[in-house]
Amino acid sequence: MKAAKQELAKGLNEFVGGVIPKDKLTAMMQMPQKAGMGDFAIHCSPFQKVLGFDNPGEAAQFIADNAEFPEYISAESQNGFLNFFINSDYLANQTLDQVIEQGEDYGRNNIGEDKLVVFDYSAPNIGKPLHVGHIRSTILGDSLIKIMQFSGYETFGINYLGDVGLHIAKTVAAYDLWSSPEKLAKNPEEEILNLYVRFNKEMADNPELEEKAKLTAKKIEEGDLATTKTLDFISEMSMDAFNRVYNLLDVQFDEITGQSKFSDKGKEVIQSMLEKGVAEKTEDGAVVVSLDEYKLPEKVVLKSDGTAIYATQDLGAATYRKEHFDFDKLLYVVANEQEQYFKQIFGILDKAGNDWADDCFHVSFGMINLADGKMSTREGTIVYLEEVLDKSTLMAKKVIDEKNPDLENKEDVAKMVGVGAVKYMVLGVDYPKNIEFSWERALNFEGNSAPYIQYAHARASSILRKNGSSAEYEVTHIESDSEKQLVKQLAMFPLRVEAAVEKYKPHIIANYAYELSSAFNAFYNTVSVKDAGDQKETKLALVQSYVTTVNNAMDLLGIQLPEEM
Ligand code: ARG
């Protein structure tokens, strides 16, 4: 499909003597959903002007009659559109050849060649558990990294841990008051959270605690030995808990760096902004940057007592990353609550004369709502991510016990299905939108879900197990609609990858994997491979191509596909 699209753009460009650029023509090319309207279609109003016709319809007819396209493409004019039809036998041969020859590499492109993207993602806060809200950043970041690597980018993924701030000072202070290493070691996650909650509660009646928290914060910033030791201990416990979840999700980072590392760098950056007149001191000594020219409210970047804040560290971290990595893009995968904040940060960087501020991008994602309430174990307060994944795995196990009680590696498969279901639920939704999380949909074997795709893949794998994969095939003629549709879906994959990478949108791949698998299921329900006679090899090649392509697609989402389920 990709080659056909390029050849069409080339043909049209030549036909109008190069007046409409190829890029523009490629961008104008649509893929109609309705049958009978072609594999590609282009509206002819731009040609009307160039070719001097009164309406797009006449232009379309003229082009259809006179332009030369490759022989495997036919053109029809319809309502001002040119509809292009690709010969299905040609497409089948070409696509199967490509998929089978390229295997794991089918769908790759080199859009990102020689470019480096740095990711800032996951980024939970020490002292607080990873909850469902964090899952989106972690899973989205992980998938984007995979998609960008598949498109030739070099990537570097940073987990920017929240290891400073008042909430941590409170936890450290509370630990000193009420806890011990033994207590903490017993159930670290809960103990740490409880300390924080208790501190806040008691602080309401006891203002001395607030002073204590501030003092602790100061000690942390000054590097006081005893305080730092406590903080390190708490961090370690927190990190162990995070790592359990990262292991479940199979997510790895190139680097895990605390926010606190960038306080000094941030202060340096801000000092030079003061010198350049980009930032200014207020009467009470805080440093602010006015952002009128960006139509944004002014931003405090340093507190009046000279201590660093969230923005200080982000300015330091971004500058450090540019100096250290010389990235082509820096992507922040962070919830949309921080949308204005990142606009301000990028605005400040730009105002200070950093031309690379334009290369920073906030992948600003929506919330996850727990639609059926069942996921919320503690009256909607905090839902532990680990609990969600465990529950999902358990539910998957139940289904497998019913459907396929004799399956050998049930535990492993249940994990692939359970974790996959949660990942797919998260990745299947366009990132700016909120997610209405529903167990019913996540684990619905019949709907747009990971288990649906996994099940289709298991069916296909079973066909290959029973019949062997195809060594010799030659598509002579493809008759059935379901086969034509499957070929078309297979051929679409490289274009979908390009769309996903250009827009930072894994949901394009998720939805594609579903459409592809629906096409496979339709094929499965109507075509018998076993009884296909001399067409058997060809049908096997189709099944094999499906297996390869769906694996490549799901790999980009970090979702595993069991051979059997
Ligand atoms: N730790 C922050 C939070 O949980 C997210 C950090 C995002 N990254 C950044 N560079 N600010 O809200």
Coordinates of C-alpha atoms in Angstrom, one line a residue, residues 257-516:
T257 CA 17.3 10.1 38.2
G258 CA 15.8 12.0 41.0
Q259 CA 14.5 15.5 40.5
S260 CA 16.7 16.7 43.4
K261 CA 19.8 16.2 41.3
F262 CA 18.9 19.2 39.2
S263 CA 18.3 21.8 41.9
D264 CA 21.8 23.3 41.5
K265 CA 21.8 23.2 37.7
G266 CA 18.4 24.9 37.8
K267 CA 19.7 27.6 40.1
E268 CA 22.6 28.2 37.7
V269 CA 20.2 28.5 34.7
I270 CA 18.0 30.9 36.6
Q271 CA 21.0 33.0 37.6
S272 CA 21.9 33.5 34.0
M273 CA 18.3 34.3 33.2
L274 CA 18.5 37.0 35.9
E275 CA 21.6 38.4 34.3
K276 CA 20.1 38.4 30.9
G277 CA 17.0 40.1 32.3
V278 CA 14.8 37.2 31.3
A279 CA 13.9 36.6 34.9
E280 CA 13.4 39.1 37.7
K281 CA 13.4 39.3 41.5
T282 CA 10.2 40.2 43.3
E283 CA 10.2 42.4 46.4
D284 CA 10.2 39.4 48.7
G285 CA 13.2 37.9 46.9
A286 CA 11.5 35.1 44.8
V287 CA 12.5 34.9 41.2
V288 CA 9.8 35.1 38.5
V289 CA 9.6 35.0 34.7
S290 CA 6.9 37.0 33.1
L291 CA 5.3 35.2 30.1
D292 CA 2.9 37.8 28.7
E293 CA 4.2 37.4 25.2
Y294 CA 3.2 33.7 25.4
K295 CA -0.2 34.7 26.8
L296 CA 0.6 32.7 30.0
P297 CA 0.6 33.7 33.6
E298 CA 4.0 34.6 35.1
K299 CA 5.9 31.7 36.7
V300 CA 7.8 31.6 40.0
V301 CA 11.0 29.7 39.4
L302 CA 12.8 30.1 42.7
K303 CA 11.4 30.6 46.2
S304 CA 12.1 33.8 48.2
D305 CA 14.4 31.9 50.6
G306 CA 16.4 30.7 47.6
T307 CA 15.2 27.1 47.7
A308 CA 14.6 25.2 44.5
I309 CA 11.1 24.2 43.4
Y310 CA 9.6 21.8 40.8
A311 CA 10.1 24.4 38.0
T312 CA 13.7 25.1 39.1
Q313 CA 14.6 21.4 38.7
D314 CA 12.8 21.1 35.4
L315 CA 14.6 24.1 33.9
G316 CA 17.9 22.5 35.2
A317 CA 17.0 19.0 33.9
A318 CA 16.0 20.2 30.4
T319 CA 19.1 22.3 30.0
Y320 CA 21.3 19.5 31.3
R321 CA 19.7 17.0 28.9
K322 CA 20.3 19.3 25.9
E323 CA 23.9 19.8 26.9
H324 CA 24.5 16.2 27.7
F325 CA 22.5 14.4 25.0
D326 CA 22.0 17.0 22.3
F327 CA 18.6 15.5 21.7
D328 CA 16.5 16.1 18.6
K329 CA 13.3 15.8 20.6
L330 CA 12.5 15.8 24.3
L331 CA 9.2 14.2 25.1
Y332 CA 7.5 14.6 28.5
V333 CA 4.8 12.0 29.0
V334 CA 2.9 13.6 31.8
A335 CA -0.8 14.0 32.8
N336 CA -2.8 16.9 31.4
E337 CA -3.1 18.5 34.9
Q338 CA 0.4 19.8 34.1
E339 CA -0.5 21.2 30.7
Q340 CA -0.1 24.9 31.6
Y341 CA 3.0 24.1 33.7
F342 CA 4.8 22.7 30.7
K343 CA 3.7 25.5 28.4
Q344 CA 5.3 27.8 31.0
I345 CA 8.5 25.8 31.2
F346 CA 8.9 25.6 27.4
G347 CA 8.0 29.4 27.2
I348 CA 10.7 30.2 29.7
L349 CA 13.3 28.1 27.9
D350 CA 12.3 29.9 24.7
K351 CA 12.4 33.3 26.2
A352 CA 15.9 32.6 27.5
G353 CA 17.0 32.2 23.8
N354 CA 17.1 28.4 23.6
D355 CA 16.1 27.5 20.1
W356 CA 15.7 23.9 21.2
A357 CA 12.7 24.8 23.3
D358 CA 10.7 24.0 20.2
D359 CA 11.9 20.4 20.3
C360 CA 10.3 19.9 23.7
F361 CA 6.9 18.4 23.6
H362 CA 4.4 17.5 26.3
V363 CA 2.5 14.3 25.5
S364 CA -0.3 15.5 27.7
F365 CA -2.6 12.6 28.5
G366 CA -6.1 12.4 30.0
M367 CA -7.2 10.8 33.3
I368 CA -8.2 7.2 33.9
N369 CA -11.7 6.9 35.3
L370 CA -12.7 3.8 37.1
A371 CA -16.0 3.4 35.2
D372 CA -17.5 0.5 37.1
G373 CA -16.2 1.4 40.5
K374 CA -15.2 -2.2 41.1
M375 CA -11.5 -1.4 40.6
S376 CA -11.6 1.0 43.5
T377 CA -10.8 -1.0 46.6
R378 CA -10.6 1.8 49.1
E379 CA -13.5 4.0 48.5
G380 CA -12.0 5.6 45.5
T381 CA -9.0 6.9 47.3
I382 CA -5.8 5.2 46.1
V383 CA -5.9 2.2 43.7
Y384 CA -2.6 0.4 43.7
L385 CA -1.4 -0.4 40.3
E386 CA -0.1 -3.8 41.4
E387 CA -3.6 -4.7 42.7
V388 CA -5.0 -3.8 39.3
L389 CA -2.5 -6.0 37.5
D390 CA -3.0 -8.9 39.9
K391 CA -6.7 -8.7 39.7
S392 CA -6.6 -8.7 35.9
T393 CA -4.3 -11.7 35.9
L394 CA -6.6 -13.5 38.2
M395 CA -9.7 -12.8 36.1
A396 CA -7.8 -13.9 33.0
K397 CA -6.9 -17.1 34.8
K398 CA -10.5 -17.8 35.6
V399 CA -11.5 -17.5 31.9
I400 CA -8.7 -19.8 30.9
D401 CA -9.7 -22.3 33.5
E402 CA -13.1 -22.4 31.9
K403 CA -12.2 -22.3 28.3
N404 CA -9.0 -24.4 28.2
P405 CA -8.5 -26.2 31.5
D406 CA -5.8 -28.4 30.1
L407 CA -3.5 -25.6 28.9
E408 CA 0.1 -26.3 30.0
N409 CA 1.6 -23.0 31.1
K410 CA -1.6 -21.5 32.5
E411 CA 0.1 -19.0 34.9
D412 CA 2.3 -17.5 32.2
V413 CA -0.6 -17.2 29.8
A414 CA -2.9 -15.7 32.4
K415 CA -0.2 -13.0 33.1
M416 CA 0.2 -12.2 29.4
V417 CA -3.6 -11.9 29.1
G418 CA -4.1 -10.0 32.3
V419 CA -1.3 -7.6 32.0
G420 CA -1.9 -7.3 28.2
A421 CA -5.6 -6.5 28.8
V422 CA -4.7 -3.5 31.1
K423 CA -2.0 -2.3 28.8
Y424 CA -4.3 -2.4 25.8
M425 CA -7.1 -0.6 27.7
V426 CA -4.6 2.2 28.3
L427 CA -3.0 2.3 24.9
G428 CA -6.2 1.8 22.9
V429 CA -7.4 5.3 23.7
D430 CA -6.0 8.4 22.0
Y431 CA -3.8 10.0 24.6
P432 CA -5.5 13.3 25.1
K433 CA -8.8 11.6 26.0
N434 CA -9.8 10.3 29.3
I435 CA -10.1 6.5 29.7
E436 CA -13.2 5.0 31.2
F437 CA -11.6 1.8 32.5
S438 CA -13.9 -1.1 32.5
W439 CA -13.0 -4.7 33.5
E440 CA -15.7 -5.9 31.3
R441 CA -14.2 -4.3 28.2
A442 CA -10.6 -5.0 29.1
L443 CA -11.2 -8.7 29.3
N444 CA -13.9 -9.1 26.7
F445 CA -12.7 -11.9 24.4
E446 CA -15.2 -10.7 21.8
G447 CA -14.5 -6.9 21.7
N448 CA -11.7 -4.5 21.0
S449 CA -9.3 -5.9 23.6
A450 CA -6.0 -7.6 24.0
P451 CA -7.5 -11.0 24.7
Y452 CA -9.5 -10.8 21.5
I453 CA -6.2 -10.2 19.5
Q454 CA -4.4 -12.8 21.6
Y455 CA -7.1 -15.3 20.8
A456 CA -7.0 -14.6 17.1
H457 CA -3.2 -15.0 17.2
A458 CA -3.5 -18.3 19.1
R459 CA -5.9 -19.6 16.4
A460 CA -3.5 -18.7 13.7
S461 CA -0.6 -20.3 15.5
S462 CA -2.5 -23.5 15.9
I463 CA -3.1 -23.6 12.1
L464 CA 0.6 -23.2 11.5
R465 CA 1.4 -25.9 14.1
K466 CA -1.0 -28.3 12.4
N467 CA -0.1 -27.6 8.8
G468 CA 3.4 -26.3 8.9
S469 CA 4.2 -22.9 7.6
S470 CA 4.4 -22.2 3.9
A471 CA 7.6 -22.7 2.0
E472 CA 6.4 -22.4 -1.5
Y473 CA 3.5 -20.2 -2.4
E474 CA 2.3 -18.3 -5.4
V475 CA -0.8 -16.2 -5.3
T476 CA -2.5 -16.9 -8.6
H477 CA -6.0 -15.6 -7.8
I478 CA -7.6 -14.3 -4.7
E479 CA -11.3 -14.8 -4.8
S480 CA -12.9 -14.3 -1.5
D481 CA -13.6 -11.0 0.1
S482 CA -12.3 -12.0 3.5
E483 CA -8.9 -12.8 1.9
K484 CA -8.8 -9.5 0.1
Q485 CA -9.6 -7.7 3.3
L486 CA -6.9 -9.5 5.2
V487 CA -4.3 -8.7 2.5
K488 CA -5.3 -5.1 2.6
Q489 CA -5.0 -5.0 6.3
L490 CA -1.6 -6.6 6.2
A491 CA -0.4 -4.2 3.6
M492 CA -1.6 -1.3 5.7
F493 CA 0.8 -1.8 8.6
P494 CA 3.8 0.3 7.4
L495 CA 1.5 3.2 6.8
R496 CA 0.0 2.9 10.3
V497 CA 3.4 2.8 11.9
E498 CA 4.3 6.0 10.1
A499 CA 1.1 7.7 11.3
A500 CA 1.7 6.6 14.9
V501 CA 5.3 7.8 15.0
E502 CA 4.5 11.1 13.5
K503 CA 1.7 11.9 15.9
Y504 CA 3.2 10.1 19.0
K505 CA 0.0 7.9 19.0
P506 CA 0.2 4.3 20.0
H507 CA -3.6 4.0 19.8
I508 CA -3.3 4.0 16.0
I509 CA -1.3 0.7 16.4
A510 CA -3.7 -0.7 19.0
N511 CA -6.7 -0.1 16.8
Y512 CA -4.8 -1.4 13.8
A513 CA -4.0 -4.7 15.6
Y514 CA -7.7 -5.0 16.3
E515 CA -8.8 -4.4 12.7
L516 CA -6.1 -6.8 11.4

